[in-house]
Short mmCIF file of C-alpha atoms and ligand atoms in Angstrom, two decimals:
data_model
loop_
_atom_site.label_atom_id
_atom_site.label_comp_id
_atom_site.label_asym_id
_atom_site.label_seq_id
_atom_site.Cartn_x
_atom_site.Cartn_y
_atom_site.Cartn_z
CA UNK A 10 0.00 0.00 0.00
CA UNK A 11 1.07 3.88 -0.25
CA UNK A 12 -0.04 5.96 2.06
CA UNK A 13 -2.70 3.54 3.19
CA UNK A 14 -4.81 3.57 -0.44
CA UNK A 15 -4.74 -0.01 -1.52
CA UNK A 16 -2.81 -0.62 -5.02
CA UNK A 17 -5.27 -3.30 -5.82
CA UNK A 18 -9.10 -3.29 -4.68
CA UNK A 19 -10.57 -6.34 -3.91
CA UNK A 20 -14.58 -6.37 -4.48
CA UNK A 21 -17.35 -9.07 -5.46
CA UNK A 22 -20.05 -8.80 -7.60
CA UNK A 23 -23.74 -8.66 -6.21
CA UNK A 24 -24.15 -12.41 -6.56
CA UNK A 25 -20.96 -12.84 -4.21
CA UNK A 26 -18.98 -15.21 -7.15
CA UNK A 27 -16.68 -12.83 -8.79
CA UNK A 28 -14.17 -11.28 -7.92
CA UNK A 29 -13.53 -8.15 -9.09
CA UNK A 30 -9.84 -7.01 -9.05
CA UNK A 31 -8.99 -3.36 -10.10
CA UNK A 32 -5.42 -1.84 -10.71
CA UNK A 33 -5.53 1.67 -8.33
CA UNK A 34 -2.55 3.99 -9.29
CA UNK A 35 -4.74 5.95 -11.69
CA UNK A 36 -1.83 8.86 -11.09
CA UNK A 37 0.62 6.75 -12.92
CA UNK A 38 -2.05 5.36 -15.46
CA UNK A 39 -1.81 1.89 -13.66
CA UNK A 40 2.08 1.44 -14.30
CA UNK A 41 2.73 -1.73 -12.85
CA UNK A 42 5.03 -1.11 -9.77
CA UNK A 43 6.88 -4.40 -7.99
CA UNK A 44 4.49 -3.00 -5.19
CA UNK A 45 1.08 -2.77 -7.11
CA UNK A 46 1.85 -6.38 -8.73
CA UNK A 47 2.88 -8.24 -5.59
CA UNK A 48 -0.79 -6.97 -4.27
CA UNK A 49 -2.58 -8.02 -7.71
CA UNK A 50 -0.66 -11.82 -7.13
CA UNK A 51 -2.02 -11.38 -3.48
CA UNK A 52 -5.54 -10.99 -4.14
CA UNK A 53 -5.27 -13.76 -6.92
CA UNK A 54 -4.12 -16.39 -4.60
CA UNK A 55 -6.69 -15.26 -2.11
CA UNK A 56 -9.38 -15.53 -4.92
CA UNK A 57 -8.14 -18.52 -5.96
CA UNK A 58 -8.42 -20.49 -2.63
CA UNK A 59 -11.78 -18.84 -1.79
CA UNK A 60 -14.57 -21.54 -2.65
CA UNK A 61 -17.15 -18.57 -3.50
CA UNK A 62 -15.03 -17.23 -5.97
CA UNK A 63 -16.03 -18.82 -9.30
CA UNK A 64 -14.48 -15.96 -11.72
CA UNK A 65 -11.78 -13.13 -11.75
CA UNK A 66 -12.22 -9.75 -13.40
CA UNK A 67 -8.81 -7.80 -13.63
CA UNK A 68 -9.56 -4.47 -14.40
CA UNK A 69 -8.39 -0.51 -14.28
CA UNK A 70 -11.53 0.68 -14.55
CA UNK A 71 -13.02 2.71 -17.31
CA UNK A 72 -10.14 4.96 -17.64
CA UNK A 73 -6.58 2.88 -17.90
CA UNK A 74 -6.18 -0.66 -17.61
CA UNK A 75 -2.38 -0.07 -17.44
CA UNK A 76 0.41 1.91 -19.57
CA UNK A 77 3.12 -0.97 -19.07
CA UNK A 78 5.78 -1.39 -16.35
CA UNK A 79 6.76 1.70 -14.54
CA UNK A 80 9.65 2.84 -16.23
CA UNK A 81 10.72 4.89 -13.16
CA UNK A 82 11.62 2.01 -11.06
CA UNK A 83 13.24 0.33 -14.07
CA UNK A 84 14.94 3.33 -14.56
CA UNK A 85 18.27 2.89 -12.77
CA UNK A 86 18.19 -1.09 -12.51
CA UNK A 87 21.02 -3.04 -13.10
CA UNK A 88 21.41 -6.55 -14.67
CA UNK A 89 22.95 -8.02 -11.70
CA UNK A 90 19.80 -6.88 -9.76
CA UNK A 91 17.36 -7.55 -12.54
CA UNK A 92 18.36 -11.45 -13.09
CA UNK A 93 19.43 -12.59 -9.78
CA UNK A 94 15.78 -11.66 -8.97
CA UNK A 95 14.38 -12.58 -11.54
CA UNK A 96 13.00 -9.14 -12.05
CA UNK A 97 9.07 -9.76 -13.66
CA UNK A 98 9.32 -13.55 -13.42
CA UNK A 99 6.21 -13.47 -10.64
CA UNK A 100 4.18 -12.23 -13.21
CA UNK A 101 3.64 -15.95 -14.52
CA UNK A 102 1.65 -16.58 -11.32
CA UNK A 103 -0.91 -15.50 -13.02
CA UNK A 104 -1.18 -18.08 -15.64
CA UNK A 105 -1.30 -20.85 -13.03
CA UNK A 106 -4.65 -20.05 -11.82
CA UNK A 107 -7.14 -22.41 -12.38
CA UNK A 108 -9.58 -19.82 -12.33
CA UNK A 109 -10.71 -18.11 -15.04
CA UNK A 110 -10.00 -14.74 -15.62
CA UNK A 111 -11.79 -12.20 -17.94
CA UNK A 112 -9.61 -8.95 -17.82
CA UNK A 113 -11.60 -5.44 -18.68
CA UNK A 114 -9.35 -3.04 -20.75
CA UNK A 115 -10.34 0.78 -21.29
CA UNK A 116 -8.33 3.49 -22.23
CA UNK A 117 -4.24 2.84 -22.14
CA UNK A 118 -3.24 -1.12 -22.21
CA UNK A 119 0.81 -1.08 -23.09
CA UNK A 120 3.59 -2.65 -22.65
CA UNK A 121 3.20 -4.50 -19.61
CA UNK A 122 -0.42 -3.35 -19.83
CA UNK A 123 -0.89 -5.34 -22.48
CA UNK A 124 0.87 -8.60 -21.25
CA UNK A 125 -1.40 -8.51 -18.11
CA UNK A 126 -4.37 -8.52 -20.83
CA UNK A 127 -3.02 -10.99 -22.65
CA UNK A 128 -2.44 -13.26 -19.68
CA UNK A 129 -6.41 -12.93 -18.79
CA UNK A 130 -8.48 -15.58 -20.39
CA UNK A 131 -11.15 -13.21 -22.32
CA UNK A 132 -10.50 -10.25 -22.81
CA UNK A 133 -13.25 -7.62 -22.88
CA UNK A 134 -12.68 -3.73 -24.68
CA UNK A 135 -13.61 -0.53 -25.28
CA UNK A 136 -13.47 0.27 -29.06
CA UNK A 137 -11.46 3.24 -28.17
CA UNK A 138 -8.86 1.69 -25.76
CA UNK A 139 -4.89 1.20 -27.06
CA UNK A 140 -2.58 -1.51 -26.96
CA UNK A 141 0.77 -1.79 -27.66
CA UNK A 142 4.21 -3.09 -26.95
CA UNK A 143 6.24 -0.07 -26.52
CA UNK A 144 8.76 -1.52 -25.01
CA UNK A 145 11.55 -0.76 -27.85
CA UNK A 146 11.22 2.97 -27.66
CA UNK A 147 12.58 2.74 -24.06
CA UNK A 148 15.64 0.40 -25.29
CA UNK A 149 14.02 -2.80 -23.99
CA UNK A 150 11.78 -5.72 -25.06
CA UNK A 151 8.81 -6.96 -23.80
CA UNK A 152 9.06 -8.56 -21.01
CA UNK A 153 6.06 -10.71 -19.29
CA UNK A 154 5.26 -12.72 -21.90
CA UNK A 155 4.71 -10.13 -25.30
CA UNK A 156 6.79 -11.37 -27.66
CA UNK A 157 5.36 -14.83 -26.60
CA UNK A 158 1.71 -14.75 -26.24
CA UNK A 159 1.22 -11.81 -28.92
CA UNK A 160 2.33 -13.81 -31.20
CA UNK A 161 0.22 -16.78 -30.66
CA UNK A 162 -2.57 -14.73 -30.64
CA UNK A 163 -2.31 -12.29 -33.46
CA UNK A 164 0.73 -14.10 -35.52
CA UNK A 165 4.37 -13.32 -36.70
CA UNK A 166 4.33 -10.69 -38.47
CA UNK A 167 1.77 -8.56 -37.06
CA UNK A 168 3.85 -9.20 -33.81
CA UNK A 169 6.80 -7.97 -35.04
CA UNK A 170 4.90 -5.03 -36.38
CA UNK A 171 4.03 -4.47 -32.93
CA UNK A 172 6.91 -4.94 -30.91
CA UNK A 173 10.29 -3.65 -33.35
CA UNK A 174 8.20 -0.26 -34.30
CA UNK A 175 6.31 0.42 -30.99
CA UNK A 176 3.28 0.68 -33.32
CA UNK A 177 0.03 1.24 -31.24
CA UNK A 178 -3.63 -0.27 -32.23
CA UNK A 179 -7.05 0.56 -30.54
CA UNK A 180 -9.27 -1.99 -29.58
CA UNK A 181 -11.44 -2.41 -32.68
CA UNK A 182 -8.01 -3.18 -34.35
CA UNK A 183 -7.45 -5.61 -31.56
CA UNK A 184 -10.53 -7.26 -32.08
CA UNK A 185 -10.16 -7.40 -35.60
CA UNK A 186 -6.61 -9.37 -35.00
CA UNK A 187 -7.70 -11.81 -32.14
CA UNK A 188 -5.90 -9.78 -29.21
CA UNK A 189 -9.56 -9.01 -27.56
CA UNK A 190 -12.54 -11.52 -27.29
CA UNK A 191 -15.37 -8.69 -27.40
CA UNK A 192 -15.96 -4.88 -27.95
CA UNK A 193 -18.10 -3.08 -25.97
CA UNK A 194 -20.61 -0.17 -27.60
CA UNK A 195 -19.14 3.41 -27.03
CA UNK A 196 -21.64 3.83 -23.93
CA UNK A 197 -21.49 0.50 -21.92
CA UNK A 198 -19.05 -0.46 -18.86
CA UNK A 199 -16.22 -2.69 -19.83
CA UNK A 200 -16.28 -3.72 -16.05
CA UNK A 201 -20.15 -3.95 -15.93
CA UNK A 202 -19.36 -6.56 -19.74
CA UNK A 203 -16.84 -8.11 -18.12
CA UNK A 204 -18.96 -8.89 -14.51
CA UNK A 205 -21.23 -10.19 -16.74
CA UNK A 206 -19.48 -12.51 -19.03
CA UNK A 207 -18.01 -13.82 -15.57
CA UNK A 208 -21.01 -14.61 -14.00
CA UNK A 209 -22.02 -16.27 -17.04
CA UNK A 210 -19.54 -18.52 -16.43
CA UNK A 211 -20.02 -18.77 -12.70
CA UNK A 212 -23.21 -20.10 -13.33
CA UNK A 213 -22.11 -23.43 -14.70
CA UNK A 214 -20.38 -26.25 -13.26
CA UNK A 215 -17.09 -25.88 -11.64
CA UNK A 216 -15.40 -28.56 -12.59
CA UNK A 217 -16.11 -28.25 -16.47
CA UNK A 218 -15.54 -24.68 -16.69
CA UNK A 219 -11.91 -25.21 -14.95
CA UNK A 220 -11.17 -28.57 -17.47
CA UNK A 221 -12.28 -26.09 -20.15
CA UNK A 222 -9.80 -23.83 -18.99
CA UNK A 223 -7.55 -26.25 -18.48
CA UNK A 224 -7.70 -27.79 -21.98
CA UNK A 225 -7.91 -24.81 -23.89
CA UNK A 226 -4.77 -23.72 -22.23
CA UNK A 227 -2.83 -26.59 -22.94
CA UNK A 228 -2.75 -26.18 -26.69
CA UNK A 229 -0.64 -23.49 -26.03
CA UNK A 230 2.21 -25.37 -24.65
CA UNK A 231 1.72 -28.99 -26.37
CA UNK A 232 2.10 -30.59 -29.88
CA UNK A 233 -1.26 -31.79 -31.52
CA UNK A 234 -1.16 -35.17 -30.79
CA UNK A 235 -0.58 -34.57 -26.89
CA UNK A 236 -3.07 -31.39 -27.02
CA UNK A 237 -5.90 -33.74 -28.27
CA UNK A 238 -5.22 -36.71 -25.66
CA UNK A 239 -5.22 -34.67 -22.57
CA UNK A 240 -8.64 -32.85 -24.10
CA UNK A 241 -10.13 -36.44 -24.87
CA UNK A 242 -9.04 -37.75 -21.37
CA UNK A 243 -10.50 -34.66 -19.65
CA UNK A 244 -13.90 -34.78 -21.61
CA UNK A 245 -13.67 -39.05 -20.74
CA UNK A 246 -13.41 -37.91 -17.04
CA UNK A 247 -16.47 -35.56 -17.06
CA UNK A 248 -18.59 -38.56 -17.55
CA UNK A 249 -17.68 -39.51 -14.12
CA UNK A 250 -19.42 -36.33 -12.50
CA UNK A 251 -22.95 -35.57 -11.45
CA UNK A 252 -23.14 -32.61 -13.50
CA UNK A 253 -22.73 -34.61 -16.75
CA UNK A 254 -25.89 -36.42 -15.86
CA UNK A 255 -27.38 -33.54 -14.71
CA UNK A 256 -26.64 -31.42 -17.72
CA UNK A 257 -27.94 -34.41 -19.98
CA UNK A 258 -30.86 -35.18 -18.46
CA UNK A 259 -31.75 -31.84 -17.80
CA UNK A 260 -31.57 -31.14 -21.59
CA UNK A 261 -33.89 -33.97 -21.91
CA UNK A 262 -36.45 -32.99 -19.79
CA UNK A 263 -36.45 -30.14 -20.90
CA UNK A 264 -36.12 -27.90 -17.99
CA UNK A 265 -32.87 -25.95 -16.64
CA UNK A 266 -29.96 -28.03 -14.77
CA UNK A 267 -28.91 -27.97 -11.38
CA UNK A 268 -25.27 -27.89 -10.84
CA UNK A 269 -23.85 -29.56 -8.03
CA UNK A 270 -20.08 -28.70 -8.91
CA UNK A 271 -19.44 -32.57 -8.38
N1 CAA B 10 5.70 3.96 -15.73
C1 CAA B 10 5.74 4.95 -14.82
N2 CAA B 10 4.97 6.05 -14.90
C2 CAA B 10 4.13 6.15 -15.94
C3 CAA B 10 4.04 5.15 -16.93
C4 CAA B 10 4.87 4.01 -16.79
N3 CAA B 10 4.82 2.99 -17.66
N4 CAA B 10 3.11 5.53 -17.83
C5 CAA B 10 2.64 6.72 -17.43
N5 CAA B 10 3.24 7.10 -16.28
C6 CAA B 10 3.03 8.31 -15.51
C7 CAA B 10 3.67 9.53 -16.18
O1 CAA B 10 5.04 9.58 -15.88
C8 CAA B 10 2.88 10.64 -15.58
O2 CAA B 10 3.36 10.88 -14.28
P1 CAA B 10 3.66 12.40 -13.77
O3 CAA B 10 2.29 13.03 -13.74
O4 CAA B 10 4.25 12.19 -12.43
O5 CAA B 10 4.56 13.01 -14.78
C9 CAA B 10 1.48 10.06 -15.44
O6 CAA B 10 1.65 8.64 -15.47
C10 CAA B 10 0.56 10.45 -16.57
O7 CAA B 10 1.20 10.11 -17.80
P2 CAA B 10 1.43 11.17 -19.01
O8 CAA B 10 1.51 12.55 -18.48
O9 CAA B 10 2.57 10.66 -19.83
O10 CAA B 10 0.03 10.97 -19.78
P3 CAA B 10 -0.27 11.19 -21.33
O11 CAA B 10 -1.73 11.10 -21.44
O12 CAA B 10 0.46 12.40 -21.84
O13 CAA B 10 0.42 9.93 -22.08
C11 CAA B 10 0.96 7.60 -22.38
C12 CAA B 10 -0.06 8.63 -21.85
C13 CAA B 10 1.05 7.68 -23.91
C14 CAA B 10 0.43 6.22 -21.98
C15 CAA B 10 2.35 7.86 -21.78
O14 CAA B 10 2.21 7.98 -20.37
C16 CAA B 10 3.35 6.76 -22.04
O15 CAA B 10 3.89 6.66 -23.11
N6 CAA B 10 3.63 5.92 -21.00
C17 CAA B 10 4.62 4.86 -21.09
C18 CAA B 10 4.15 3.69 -21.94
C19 CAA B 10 5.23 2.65 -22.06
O16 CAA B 10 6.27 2.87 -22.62
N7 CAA B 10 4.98 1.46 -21.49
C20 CAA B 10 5.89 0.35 -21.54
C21 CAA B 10 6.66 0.28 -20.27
S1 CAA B 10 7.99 -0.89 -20.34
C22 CAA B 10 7.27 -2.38 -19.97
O17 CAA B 10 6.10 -2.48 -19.73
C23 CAA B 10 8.21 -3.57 -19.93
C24 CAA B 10 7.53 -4.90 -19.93
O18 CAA B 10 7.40 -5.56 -20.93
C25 CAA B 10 7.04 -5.47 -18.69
#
């Protein structure tokens, strides 16, 4: 914290199942300070062992999600310092929860900005917010995962686009290229969108929506062949839970199911 205002607030939607994370340095346009992102990993873990929690929103409101790193701090760091720390390397926390996590970008979403987004599972926008990886303009390279993840998402060459000429894109652009999952109209929240996508899908089964997760994930890391097993096995597994038959027969009969997250 500085000077007792919380770099992170923690807050849950009405229905009590999401939890709502928002990035609180609107000063520095969100720049992500060792400080602010030790609290964000805080309140993940905590949302991540809380049973009531069923999704994460990451959000900086409807202003800035977050205009990268903060250079400041980098300023005057020193490779020694940087590696033997492995300066940014908690930032992959993030992509071990099981959780899943729709991030809400408005306004500024760079540099590291835009490697938090990316590292959310869907990925809600304002037409008029900006991304970008302008990393090389300060004499660096992304660092949390751009020159990685932007490139599965939005391919080779629009990636290097991105990150060798600093080149910026709003969010229809973004859309258009597969960085965002969905725009929001000029007048809507992108929290409000993103609360509700999330409670969407807190309202099915737990233990599908986490395999889901789980298996979409994994072709991200794994060859074909291995990518297709581990979904087949998980999908094989799901017949051994009670909201399988409950889904089914539910369909069936025609009415709405009852999840029992078992
Ligand atoms: N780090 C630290 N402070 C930042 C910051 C950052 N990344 N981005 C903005 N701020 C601060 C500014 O210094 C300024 O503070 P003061 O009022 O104390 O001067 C305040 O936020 C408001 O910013 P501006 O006055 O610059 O606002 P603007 O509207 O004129 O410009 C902007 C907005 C285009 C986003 C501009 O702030 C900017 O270019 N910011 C830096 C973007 C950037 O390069 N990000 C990449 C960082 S490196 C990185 O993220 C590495 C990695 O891969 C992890």
């Amino acid at each position: 914290t500085t000077s007792g205002e919380s770099l992170v607030l923690s807050t849950r939607s009405p229905s009590n199942k999401v939890s709502i994370l928002t990035l609180n340095r609107p000063k520095a346009l969100n720049a992500l300070s060792t400080p602010l992102f030790q609290a964000l990993n805080a309140e993940l873990e905590k949302a991540e062992a809380d049973d009531s929690v069923r999704a994460i929103v990451i959000t900086g409101g409807e202003k800035n999600f977050a205009a990268g790193a903060d250079i400041k701090e980098m300023k005057d760091k020193e490779f020694a310092e940087a590696y033997t720390t492995n300066f940014l390397g908690s930032w992959n926390k993030i992509a071990s929860i099981r959780k899943p996590i729709i991030g809400a970008v408005a306004g500024y979403a760079l540099g590291g900005g835009c490697e938090l987004a990316m590292l959310c599972d869907i990925l809600i926008a304002s037409p008029k917010s900006t991304f970008g990886q302008p990393e090389i303009t300060l004499g660096i390279i992304p660092g949390m995962g751009g020159s990685q993840r932007l490139t599965s998402l939005i391919g080779k060459q629009k990636a290097m686009d991105m990150v060798l000429t600093g080149r910026k894109i709003d969010g229809i652009t973004a859309e258009k290229w597969g960085l965002v999952s969905r725009l929001i109209e000029e007048n809507q929240s992108v929290v409000e969108e993103a609360i509700k996508i999330a409670e969407i899908i807190a309202g099915f089964g737990k233990v599908a929506v986490q395999a889901g997760k789980e298996a979409v994930n994994a072709s991200l890391d794994l060859p074909l062949e291995q990518g297709l097993r581990l979904e087949r096995r998980l999908f094989q597994q799901l017949f051994a839970t009670q909201d399988q038959k409950e889904g089914m027969a539910a369909f069936a009969e025609k009415r709405k199911p009852t999840w029992s997250d078992k």
